[in-house]
Amino acid sequence: MNSPPAFSLQDVHFTYRRGIRPALERIALEVPRGAFIGIVGANGAGKSTLSFTFNRIVPGFFRGDFRGTVKVLGADISSAKVADMAATVGMVFQDFEAQIFSTSVHHEVAFVMENLGIPRQRMLPNIAHWLQEMALGGLTDRDPATLSGGQKQRLALASVLAAEPPVLVLDEPTTDLDPVASQELIRCLENLTQTGRTVVLVTHDLETLAKADTVLMMSQGSIIGKGPPGEMLMQVEMLQSHSVRPPQLAQVFASLGIEEYPPDPHTAAKRLADLGFSTQSRQPLPVSPPTGTPILVVEELRFSYRPGDELFQGLNLSIGEGECMALLGPNGSGKTTLLNLISGIRKPHGGSIRLGGQALPQLSPAERAKQVGIVFQNPDHQIFQSNCLEEVSFGLHHIGVPSGKIRARAMAALEVVNLADKAGIDPFTMTKGERKKLALASVLACEPRFVLLDEPTTGLDAREQDALMNLVSHLVAQGHTVVFITHSISLAARYASRVVVMSEGRVILDGHPIEVLSDETSLARVGLIPPPAVQLGRLLGVAVRTPEELLASITRGS
Ligand SMILES: Nc1ncnc2c1ncn2[C@@H]1O[C@H](COP(=O)(O)OP(=O)(O)OP(=O)(O)O)[C@@H](O)[C@H]1O
Ligand SMILES: [Mg+2]
């Protein structure tokens, strides 16, 4: 007997109640059971809305004009309630923090299973297994509010995976994961499809889709392309024109006119050699640029959240004026905590932090805000006004800007992040990416000398990421100093002038991006992997940071 497909959608249309144009149009889709499907597309293309139709959140929770039929495992779900769908379609939301609400890590995972009526004898082993799988085994009693960003994302994943639904829908589940956690999640999803589960993965990170069965490309509410990754990921120009960043190796091969998809750097290097490509002679390693006068000096910093468990045990770090530093490291290594200490949100237990020559505690809150601005990992922790203009104006009042000047300065900042047309809008009706940009505008408006950005590009598509990082480069060119935390090593490689890698509260690598990226052994020890183009460059004997730099050094013939 043929089993029915996991999903079958016929002629699905949907317009949100206050939507101006349809969020989904003419969607026809059949996903076989046991398939691994990737959905890609620009911000606002309809990826999340499409995944909400799989468990009736659209139109059961988000109301609007809905037409068409959705069948899940053969059953028409038009009269199902959202809650009835949870046992069949497990979902991790893009805004994963919104789905965590228990008081301990263990309870969070148990809670989802209790709601689904899963028997206790199955619950306990499942909880233990999935917390281990998501590397949260040592944190079972912790309050989820005290987890790092990536640990929270792992918890949201564990609680959905532990309930073992036949279908899994994951909306950007790797945004806050470190590279190894992200690879492990994908491996784990592949294993689940081997047992007949169906996996739908919405993502901006195409490197995670190499082993998917099918990649769906969405634009303006429609599915505009569909095929195996080998075919879809090689359509580099099409992807770029839809604000999707192609995998780096696909970009390199497509630019060289090679039409096959290279699965990994080693295969790619061999193929290039077979085809007669070689690289120009090895360039000397760049020397780290001399740093300006130190704007920040951290000496012998000590800090712990819990007695007897010291995160920083005498950390030293100096940052020169005008540097653009990327801070990398595994989940829970202390990156966010360090920025919170530098910006004065948390107090050290020992050592000193000097900002612009002055000890941090000597600065008043208003002086501090003029010196240093921080954009949080989760923008919702810093947005609290009812419209965007008021949100940006708030900080300006706080640092004493005359009231006659506030509106113009706030509007100029909204302009910079491309949100001027949303000045009167309530931030909580906007996307997470837009809220991230709003938080950045609020900081930029105060024109601090030193800007700290905690994972500034999560939730943004390729075009928005580039726009935001170009803005960062512009700030640096104007003399500002920037530190940004990221899990995207390719972003660090492209934009930073210095890369610092942390692990367990210690700096383990510090230098020019090329120097740091070429130390594959030390990076691997803390679970970091150089970007594919950098690895390919190394195999070909050139030290590069980006696919473009690699392409510039490749020639055909000898
Ligand atoms: N408020 C808190 N209370 C107790 N422990 C905390 C708190 N915030 C963070 N921690 C713990 O401190 C360690 C460092 O966390 P931090 O948030 O600085 O990591 P991170 O490097 O930013 O991680 P990620 O990449 O996941 O964002 C982690 O083990 C985390 O669980
Ligand atoms: Mg963090």
Coordinates of C-alpha atoms and ligand atoms in Angstrom, one line a residue:
M1 CA 0.0 0.0 0.0
N2 CA 1.3 3.5 -0.9
S3 CA 1.4 5.7 2.2
P4 CA 0.0 9.2 1.7
P5 CA 2.5 12.1 1.4
A6 CA 3.5 14.0 4.5
F7 CA 2.0 17.2 3.1
S8 CA -0.1 17.8 0.1
L9 CA -1.1 21.4 -0.7
Q10 CA -3.4 22.4 -3.5
D11 CA -3.9 25.9 -4.8
V12 CA -3.2 27.5 -1.4
H13 CA -3.7 31.3 -1.2
F14 CA -3.4 33.4 2.0
T15 CA -3.6 37.1 2.8
Y16 CA -3.0 38.2 6.4
R17 CA -6.0 40.1 7.8
R18 CA -4.2 43.5 7.6
G19 CA -2.0 42.4 4.7
I20 CA -1.8 44.5 1.6
R21 CA -0.8 41.7 -0.7
P22 CA -1.1 37.9 -0.6
A23 CA 1.5 36.2 1.6
L24 CA 1.0 33.0 -0.3
E25 CA -0.3 32.5 -3.9
R26 CA -1.1 29.4 -5.9
I27 CA 0.9 27.0 -3.7
A28 CA 0.9 23.5 -5.0
L29 CA 3.2 21.1 -3.2
E30 CA 3.6 17.5 -2.4
V31 CA 6.2 16.4 0.2
P32 CA 6.7 12.6 0.4
R33 CA 7.0 11.0 3.8
G34 CA 10.6 10.7 5.0
A35 CA 11.8 13.6 2.8
F36 CA 14.2 16.4 3.9
I37 CA 13.0 19.6 2.3
G38 CA 14.8 23.0 2.5
I39 CA 12.8 26.2 1.9
V40 CA 14.8 29.3 0.9
G41 CA 14.0 32.8 -0.2
A42 CA 14.4 36.5 0.7
N43 CA 13.0 37.9 3.9
G44 CA 9.3 38.3 3.4
A45 CA 9.1 35.7 0.6
G46 CA 6.5 33.7 2.5
K47 CA 8.7 30.9 4.0
S48 CA 7.4 31.1 7.5
T49 CA 3.8 31.6 6.4
L50 CA 4.0 28.5 4.2
S51 CA 5.3 26.5 7.1
F52 CA 2.5 27.8 9.3
T53 CA -0.1 26.3 6.9
F54 CA 1.4 22.8 7.7
N55 CA 0.0 22.9 11.3
R56 CA -3.0 25.2 10.8
I57 CA -1.3 28.2 12.6
V58 CA -2.3 29.8 9.3
P59 CA -5.3 30.4 9.2
G60 CA -6.2 29.0 12.7
F61 CA -4.1 31.5 14.7
F62 CA -3.0 34.1 12.2
R63 CA -6.3 34.9 10.6
G64 CA -6.9 36.2 7.1
D65 CA -8.3 35.2 3.8
F66 CA -7.3 31.5 3.2
R67 CA -8.2 29.4 0.2
G68 CA -7.1 25.9 -0.9
T69 CA -6.6 22.5 0.7
V70 CA -3.8 21.3 3.0
K71 CA -3.6 17.6 3.8
V72 CA -1.1 16.3 6.4
L73 CA -0.4 12.5 6.3
G74 CA -3.4 12.1 4.0
A75 CA -5.9 13.9 6.2
D76 CA -7.5 17.2 5.2
I77 CA -6.8 19.6 8.2
S78 CA -9.3 22.3 7.3
S79 CA -11.4 21.7 10.3
A80 CA -8.5 20.8 12.7
K81 CA -7.6 23.0 15.7
V82 CA -4.0 24.3 16.0
A83 CA -3.6 22.4 19.3
D84 CA -4.7 19.1 17.6
M85 CA -1.9 19.4 15.1
A86 CA 0.9 19.6 17.6
A87 CA 1.3 15.9 18.0
T88 CA 1.7 15.4 14.2
V89 CA 3.7 18.5 13.2
G90 CA 6.3 19.6 15.6
M91 CA 7.5 23.2 15.0
V92 CA 10.5 25.2 16.2
F93 CA 9.7 28.9 15.5
Q94 CA 12.1 31.5 14.1
D95 CA 11.5 33.4 17.4
F96 CA 12.5 30.4 19.5
E97 CA 12.6 32.3 22.8
A98 CA 8.9 32.9 22.5
Q99 CA 8.3 29.2 22.8
I100 CA 10.3 28.7 26.0
F101 CA 8.3 29.3 29.2
S102 CA 9.2 26.7 31.9
T103 CA 11.3 27.2 35.0
S104 CA 13.9 24.6 34.3
V105 CA 15.5 23.0 31.2
H106 CA 14.2 19.6 32.2
H107 CA 10.6 20.9 32.7
E108 CA 10.7 22.7 29.4
V109 CA 11.2 19.4 27.5
A110 CA 8.8 17.5 29.8
F111 CA 6.1 20.2 29.4
V112 CA 5.7 19.7 25.6
M113 CA 5.4 15.9 26.0
E114 CA 2.9 16.2 28.9
N115 CA 0.7 18.4 26.7
L116 CA 0.8 15.8 24.1
G117 CA -0.1 13.0 26.6
I118 CA 3.1 11.1 26.1
P119 CA 3.3 8.3 28.8
R120 CA 5.8 8.9 31.5
Q121 CA 7.9 5.8 30.9
R122 CA 8.7 7.2 27.4
M123 CA 9.1 10.7 28.6
L124 CA 12.1 10.3 30.9
P125 CA 14.4 8.5 28.5
N126 CA 13.5 10.8 25.7
I127 CA 14.3 13.9 27.8
A128 CA 17.6 12.5 28.8
H129 CA 18.4 11.5 25.2
W130 CA 17.5 14.8 23.5
L131 CA 19.1 17.0 26.2
Q132 CA 22.3 15.0 25.6
E133 CA 22.0 15.2 21.9
M134 CA 21.6 19.0 22.1
A135 CA 24.6 19.2 24.5
L136 CA 22.4 20.4 27.4
G137 CA 23.0 17.3 29.5
G138 CA 24.8 19.3 32.2
L139 CA 22.3 22.0 32.4
T140 CA 19.0 20.2 33.2
D141 CA 18.2 22.1 36.4
R142 CA 19.0 25.5 35.0
D143 CA 16.4 28.2 34.6
P144 CA 16.1 28.6 30.8
A145 CA 16.3 32.4 31.2
T146 CA 19.9 32.0 32.3
L147 CA 21.0 30.1 29.2
S148 CA 23.1 31.6 26.4
G149 CA 21.3 32.4 23.1
G150 CA 22.5 29.3 21.4
Q151 CA 21.7 27.1 24.5
K152 CA 18.1 28.5 24.3
Q153 CA 17.9 27.6 20.7
R154 CA 19.1 24.0 21.5
L155 CA 16.5 23.8 24.2
A156 CA 13.7 24.8 21.8
L157 CA 14.9 22.1 19.5
A158 CA 15.2 19.5 22.2
S159 CA 11.7 20.0 23.4
V160 CA 10.2 19.6 20.0
L161 CA 12.4 16.6 18.9
A162 CA 11.8 14.8 22.2
A163 CA 8.1 14.5 21.5
E164 CA 9.0 12.6 18.3
P165 CA 6.4 14.0 16.0
P166 CA 6.2 12.3 12.6
V167 CA 6.8 15.7 10.9
L168 CA 9.2 18.4 11.9
V169 CA 9.1 22.0 10.7
L170 CA 12.1 24.1 11.7
D171 CA 12.1 27.8 10.9
E172 CA 15.7 29.0 10.9
P173 CA 16.9 26.6 13.6
T174 CA 20.6 27.2 13.3
T175 CA 20.7 31.1 13.6
D176 CA 22.3 31.1 17.0
L177 CA 24.1 27.7 16.9
D178 CA 27.8 27.5 16.7
P179 CA 29.1 25.7 13.5
V180 CA 29.5 22.3 15.1
A181 CA 26.1 22.4 16.8
S182 CA 24.6 23.4 13.4
Q183 CA 26.3 20.5 11.6
E184 CA 25.3 18.1 14.3
L185 CA 21.7 19.2 14.1
I186 CA 21.6 18.6 10.3
R187 CA 23.2 15.2 10.8
C188 CA 20.5 14.4 13.4
L189 CA 17.7 15.5 11.1
E190 CA 19.1 13.3 8.3
N191 CA 19.0 10.4 10.7
L192 CA 15.4 11.1 11.6
T193 CA 14.4 11.0 7.9
Q194 CA 16.0 7.5 7.8
T195 CA 13.4 6.5 10.3
G196 CA 10.5 7.8 8.2
R197 CA 10.2 11.3 9.7
T198 CA 9.7 14.2 7.4
V199 CA 11.8 17.3 7.9
V200 CA 11.1 20.8 6.6
L201 CA 13.9 23.3 7.2
V202 CA 13.5 27.0 6.5
T203 CA 16.9 28.6 6.3
H204 CA 19.2 31.4 5.0
D205 CA 22.2 29.1 5.3
L206 CA 22.4 27.1 2.2
E207 CA 25.5 25.3 3.3
T208 CA 23.1 23.3 5.5
L209 CA 21.1 22.0 2.6
A210 CA 23.7 20.0 0.7
K211 CA 22.1 16.7 1.7
A212 CA 18.4 17.8 1.4
D213 CA 16.2 15.8 -1.0
T214 CA 14.6 18.9 -2.4
V215 CA 15.2 22.7 -2.2
L216 CA 12.2 25.0 -2.7
M217 CA 12.8 28.6 -3.7
M218 CA 10.1 31.1 -2.7
S219 CA 9.6 34.6 -3.9
Q220 CA 6.7 37.0 -3.2
G221 CA 4.5 34.2 -1.8
S222 CA 5.0 31.7 -4.6
I223 CA 7.3 28.7 -5.1
I224 CA 9.4 29.7 -8.1
G225 CA 11.8 26.9 -8.2
K226 CA 12.1 23.3 -6.9
G227 CA 14.8 20.6 -7.4
P228 CA 17.6 18.6 -5.8
P229 CA 20.3 20.7 -4.1
G230 CA 22.8 19.7 -6.8
E231 CA 20.7 21.6 -9.3
M232 CA 19.1 24.4 -7.1
L233 CA 22.3 25.4 -5.2
M234 CA 24.2 25.9 -8.5
Q235 CA 21.8 28.5 -9.8
V236 CA 24.0 31.1 -8.3
E237 CA 22.7 34.2 -10.1
M238 CA 19.1 33.2 -9.6
L239 CA 19.7 32.8 -5.8
Q240 CA 21.6 36.0 -5.5
S241 CA 18.9 37.9 -7.4
H242 CA 16.5 36.7 -4.7
S243 CA 18.7 37.8 -1.9
V244 CA 19.8 34.2 -1.1
R245 CA 23.5 33.6 -0.5
P246 CA 24.7 30.6 -2.5
P247 CA 27.0 28.1 -0.9
Q248 CA 30.6 29.4 -1.3
L249 CA 31.8 26.4 -3.4
A250 CA 28.8 26.6 -5.7
Q251 CA 29.7 30.3 -6.2
V252 CA 33.3 29.5 -7.1
F253 CA 32.4 26.7 -9.5
A254 CA 29.6 28.6 -11.2
S255 CA 32.0 31.6 -11.7
L256 CA 34.5 29.2 -13.3
G257 CA 31.8 27.8 -15.6
I258 CA 31.8 24.4 -14.0
E259 CA 28.2 23.2 -13.8
E260 CA 28.5 20.5 -11.2
Y261 CA 27.8 21.0 -7.5
P262 CA 31.0 20.4 -5.3
P263 CA 29.9 18.8 -2.0
D264 CA 33.1 19.6 0.0
P265 CA 36.4 21.5 -0.4
H266 CA 38.4 18.3 -1.0
T267 CA 36.3 17.1 -3.9
A268 CA 36.3 20.7 -5.2
A269 CA 40.1 20.9 -5.1
K270 CA 40.5 17.6 -6.9
R271 CA 38.0 18.5 -9.6
L272 CA 39.7 21.9 -10.2
A273 CA 43.1 20.1 -10.6
D274 CA 41.6 17.6 -13.0
L275 CA 40.1 20.4 -15.1
G276 CA 43.5 22.1 -15.3
F277 CA 42.9 25.0 -12.9
S278 CA 45.6 26.2 -10.7
T279 CA 46.3 29.2 -8.4
Q280 CA 48.8 32.0 -8.7
S281 CA 51.8 31.7 -6.5
R282 CA 51.1 32.0 -2.8
Q283 CA 50.8 35.4 -1.4
P284 CA 52.6 36.4 1.8
L285 CA 50.4 36.3 4.9
P286 CA 49.2 39.8 5.8
V287 CA 50.6 41.5 8.8
S288 CA 48.0 42.5 11.4
P289 CA 47.4 46.3 11.1
P290 CA 48.9 48.4 13.9
T291 CA 46.1 49.1 16.3
G292 CA 45.2 52.7 17.2
T293 CA 45.3 54.1 20.7
P294 CA 43.4 51.6 22.9
I295 CA 39.8 52.6 23.4
L296 CA 39.2 49.6 25.7
V297 CA 41.6 47.9 28.1
V298 CA 40.3 44.9 30.0
E299 CA 42.8 43.6 32.6
E300 CA 42.6 40.5 34.8
L301 CA 38.8 40.4 34.4
R302 CA 37.0 38.0 36.8
F303 CA 33.3 37.1 36.7
S304 CA 31.0 34.3 37.6
Y305 CA 27.2 33.7 37.5
R306 CA 27.4 31.0 40.1
P307 CA 29.8 30.6 43.1
G308 CA 32.6 28.2 42.3
D309 CA 32.0 28.3 38.6
E310 CA 34.1 31.2 37.3
L311 CA 33.5 32.1 33.7
F312 CA 36.3 34.7 33.4
Q313 CA 39.4 34.0 35.5
G314 CA 41.6 36.9 34.7
L315 CA 40.8 37.8 31.1
N316 CA 43.0 40.4 29.3
L317 CA 42.0 42.2 26.1
S318 CA 42.8 45.5 24.5
I319 CA 41.0 47.1 21.6
G320 CA 42.4 49.9 19.5
E321 CA 40.4 52.9 18.3
G322 CA 39.1 52.2 14.7
E323 CA 39.3 48.4 14.9
C324 CA 36.5 46.2 13.6
M325 CA 36.8 43.1 15.7
A326 CA 34.8 39.9 15.3
L327 CA 34.3 37.8 18.4
L328 CA 33.8 34.1 17.7
G329 CA 33.4 31.1 19.9
P330 CA 31.2 28.1 20.7
N331 CA 27.8 28.5 22.4
G332 CA 28.2 29.4 26.1
S333 CA 31.8 30.5 25.8
G334 CA 31.2 33.9 27.3
K335 CA 30.9 36.2 24.3
T336 CA 27.6 37.9 25.3
T337 CA 28.7 38.1 28.9
L338 CA 31.9 39.9 27.9
L339 CA 30.0 42.5 25.9
N340 CA 27.6 43.0 28.8
L341 CA 30.6 43.6 31.1
I342 CA 32.2 46.0 28.7
S343 CA 29.0 48.0 28.3
G344 CA 28.4 48.1 32.1
I345 CA 25.2 46.0 32.1
R346 CA 27.0 43.6 34.4
K347 CA 29.6 44.3 37.1
P348 CA 32.9 42.4 37.2
H349 CA 33.9 40.6 40.3
G350 CA 37.6 41.5 39.8
G351 CA 40.0 43.2 37.5
S352 CA 39.4 46.4 35.6
I353 CA 37.7 47.7 32.4
R354 CA 38.9 51.1 31.1
L355 CA 37.0 52.9 28.4
G356 CA 38.7 55.8 26.6
G357 CA 41.2 56.0 29.5
Q358 CA 38.6 56.1 32.3
A359 CA 37.6 53.3 34.6
L360 CA 34.1 52.1 33.7
P361 CA 32.5 52.6 37.1
Q362 CA 33.6 56.3 37.0
L363 CA 31.4 57.1 34.0
S364 CA 27.7 58.1 34.7
P365 CA 25.1 56.1 32.7
A366 CA 24.6 59.0 30.3
E367 CA 28.4 59.4 29.7
R368 CA 28.6 55.7 29.2
A369 CA 25.8 55.7 26.6
K370 CA 27.7 58.3 24.7
Q371 CA 30.9 56.2 24.7
V372 CA 29.5 52.8 24.1
G373 CA 26.3 51.4 22.5
I374 CA 25.2 47.8 22.5
V375 CA 22.8 45.9 20.3
F376 CA 21.6 42.7 22.1
Q377 CA 21.5 39.2 20.6
N378 CA 17.7 39.3 21.1
P379 CA 16.5 42.8 20.1
D380 CA 13.3 42.2 22.1
H381 CA 15.3 42.6 25.3
Q382 CA 15.9 46.2 24.5
I383 CA 12.8 47.4 22.6
F384 CA 10.1 48.8 24.8
Q385 CA 8.4 51.8 23.2
S386 CA 5.2 51.6 21.2
N387 CA 6.5 52.9 17.9
C388 CA 9.9 53.0 16.1
L389 CA 10.4 56.8 16.3
E390 CA 9.8 56.8 20.0
E391 CA 12.1 53.9 20.4
V392 CA 15.0 55.6 18.7
S393 CA 14.2 59.0 20.4
F394 CA 14.3 57.4 23.9
G395 CA 18.1 57.0 24.0
L396 CA 18.6 60.6 22.7
H397 CA 16.6 62.0 25.6
H398 CA 18.6 59.9 27.9
I399 CA 22.0 61.3 26.7
G400 CA 20.6 64.9 26.9
V401 CA 20.1 65.8 23.2
P402 CA 18.0 69.0 23.1
S403 CA 14.4 68.1 22.5
G404 CA 14.2 70.3 19.3
K405 CA 16.9 68.1 17.7
I406 CA 15.7 64.7 18.7
R407 CA 13.1 64.0 15.9
A408 CA 15.5 64.8 13.1
R409 CA 18.3 62.7 14.6
A410 CA 16.0 59.8 15.2
M411 CA 14.6 59.9 11.7
A412 CA 18.1 60.1 10.2
A413 CA 19.1 56.9 12.2
L414 CA 15.9 55.1 11.0
E415 CA 16.8 56.2 7.4
V416 CA 20.3 54.6 7.8
V417 CA 18.8 51.2 8.6
N418 CA 16.0 51.6 6.0
L419 CA 13.2 51.8 8.4
A420 CA 12.1 55.4 7.9
D421 CA 8.8 54.3 6.4
K422 CA 8.1 52.4 9.6
A423 CA 8.6 55.3 12.0
G424 CA 5.0 55.2 13.3
I425 CA 4.7 51.4 13.5
D426 CA 4.7 49.2 16.6
P427 CA 8.0 47.3 16.6
F428 CA 6.3 44.1 17.8
T429 CA 4.3 43.9 14.5
M430 CA 7.6 43.9 12.6
T431 CA 9.8 40.9 11.7
K432 CA 12.7 39.9 14.0
G433 CA 15.2 41.1 11.4
E434 CA 13.5 44.5 11.4
R435 CA 13.5 44.7 15.1
K436 CA 17.2 43.9 15.0
K437 CA 17.7 46.9 12.7
L438 CA 15.6 49.1 14.9
A439 CA 17.7 48.3 17.9
L440 CA 20.8 49.2 15.8
A441 CA 19.2 52.5 14.8
S442 CA 18.6 53.4 18.5
V443 CA 22.3 52.8 19.2
L444 CA 23.5 54.6 16.1
A445 CA 21.4 57.7 16.9
C446 CA 23.5 58.2 20.0
E447 CA 26.7 58.2 17.9
P448 CA 28.8 56.2 20.4
R449 CA 32.5 55.9 19.7
F450 CA 32.4 52.2 20.5
V451 CA 29.7 50.0 19.1
L452 CA 29.1 46.4 20.3
L453 CA 26.9 44.2 18.2
D454 CA 25.8 40.7 19.5
E455 CA 25.1 38.6 16.4
P456 CA 23.9 41.5 14.3
T457 CA 22.9 39.6 11.2
T458 CA 20.7 36.7 12.5
G459 CA 17.4 36.5 10.8
L460 CA 18.5 38.8 7.9
D461 CA 18.7 37.6 4.3
A462 CA 21.8 38.0 2.2
R463 CA 21.0 41.5 0.9
E464 CA 20.1 42.7 4.4
Q465 CA 23.2 41.1 5.9
D466 CA 25.4 42.9 3.4
A467 CA 23.6 46.2 3.9
L468 CA 24.0 45.9 7.6
M469 CA 27.6 44.9 7.5
N470 CA 28.4 47.7 4.9
L471 CA 26.9 50.1 7.4
V472 CA 29.3 48.7 10.0
S473 CA 32.2 49.2 7.6
H474 CA 31.0 52.7 7.1
L475 CA 31.0 53.4 10.8
V476 CA 34.5 52.0 11.1
A477 CA 35.6 54.2 8.2
Q478 CA 34.2 57.2 10.1
G479 CA 36.5 56.3 13.0
H480 CA 34.1 54.3 15.2
T481 CA 35.3 51.1 16.9
V482 CA 33.2 48.1 16.4
V483 CA 33.1 44.6 18.1
F484 CA 30.6 42.1 16.6
I485 CA 29.8 38.6 17.8
T486 CA 28.9 36.2 15.1
H487 CA 28.6 32.4 14.4
S488 CA 29.2 33.1 10.7
I489 CA 32.9 32.7 10.2
S490 CA 32.4 33.8 6.6
L491 CA 31.0 37.1 7.8
A492 CA 33.9 37.6 10.2
A493 CA 36.4 36.7 7.4
R494 CA 34.8 39.2 5.1
Y495 CA 34.3 42.2 7.3
A496 CA 36.6 42.1 10.4
S497 CA 40.1 43.6 10.6
R498 CA 40.8 41.4 13.7
V499 CA 39.3 38.1 14.8
V500 CA 39.3 36.9 18.4
V501 CA 38.2 33.4 19.3
M502 CA 36.9 32.6 22.8
S503 CA 36.4 29.3 24.5
E504 CA 35.3 28.7 28.1
G505 CA 35.9 32.3 29.0
R506 CA 39.5 32.5 27.5
V507 CA 40.9 34.1 24.4
I508 CA 42.4 31.2 22.5
L509 CA 43.2 32.9 19.1
D510 CA 43.6 36.6 18.3
G511 CA 44.9 38.1 15.0
H512 CA 44.3 39.1 11.4
P513 CA 41.4 37.1 9.9
I514 CA 43.7 35.2 7.6
E515 CA 46.1 34.3 10.4
V516 CA 43.2 33.0 12.6
L517 CA 41.4 31.2 9.8
S518 CA 44.5 29.4 8.7
D519 CA 44.9 27.8 12.1
E520 CA 42.5 25.0 11.3
T521 CA 43.7 22.8 14.2
S522 CA 43.1 25.3 17.0
L523 CA 39.7 26.3 15.4
A524 CA 38.7 22.6 15.2
R525 CA 39.5 22.2 18.9
V526 CA 36.7 24.6 19.8
G527 CA 34.3 23.4 17.1
L528 CA 34.9 26.1 14.5
I529 CA 35.4 25.4 10.9
P530 CA 36.9 27.9 8.3
P531 CA 34.5 28.9 5.5
P532 CA 34.5 26.5 2.5
A533 CA 36.2 29.0 0.2
V534 CA 39.0 29.5 2.8
Q535 CA 39.4 25.7 3.1
L536 CA 39.5 25.3 -0.7
G537 CA 42.0 28.1 -0.9
R538 CA 44.2 26.4 1.6
L539 CA 44.1 23.1 -0.4
L540 CA 45.1 25.1 -3.5
G541 CA 47.9 26.9 -1.7
V542 CA 46.4 30.4 -1.3
A543 CA 45.4 32.2 1.8
V544 CA 42.1 34.0 1.1
R545 CA 39.1 35.3 3.1
T546 CA 36.2 35.2 0.6
P547 CA 35.1 33.3 -2.6
E548 CA 35.9 36.5 -4.6
E549 CA 39.5 36.6 -3.3
L550 CA 39.8 32.9 -4.2
L551 CA 38.4 33.4 -7.7
A552 CA 40.9 36.3 -8.3
S553 CA 43.8 33.9 -7.7
I554 CA 42.5 30.9 -9.8
T555 CA 43.7 30.6 -13.4
R556 CA 43.3 27.9 -16.0
G557 CA 46.3 26.1 -17.5
S558 CA 49.8 26.4 -16.1
Ligands
LIG1 N1 22.0 35.2 33.5 C1 22.7 34.1 33.6 N2 22.7 33.4 34.7 C2 23.5 32.3 34.8 N3 24.3 31.8 33.9 C3 24.3 32.5 32.7 C4 23.5 33.6 32.5 N4 23.8 34.1 31.2 C5 24.7 33.2 30.7 N5 25.0 32.2 31.6 C6 26.0 31.1 31.4 O1 27.3 31.7 31.2 C7 28.0 31.0 30.1 C8 28.3 32.0 29.0 O2 27.2 32.5 28.4 P1 27.1 33.6 27.3 O3 25.7 34.0 27.1 O4 28.1 34.7 27.6 O5 27.7 32.7 26.0 P2 27.8 33.1 24.5 O6 29.3 32.9 24.1 O7 27.3 34.4 24.2 O8 26.9 31.9 23.8 P3 26.0 31.9 22.5 O9 26.9 31.7 21.3 O10 25.1 30.7 22.8 O11 25.2 33.2 22.5 C9 27.0 29.9 29.6 O12 27.3 28.7 30.2 C10 25.6 30.4 30.1 O13 24.8 29.3 30.3
MG2 MG 25.6 35.1 23.1

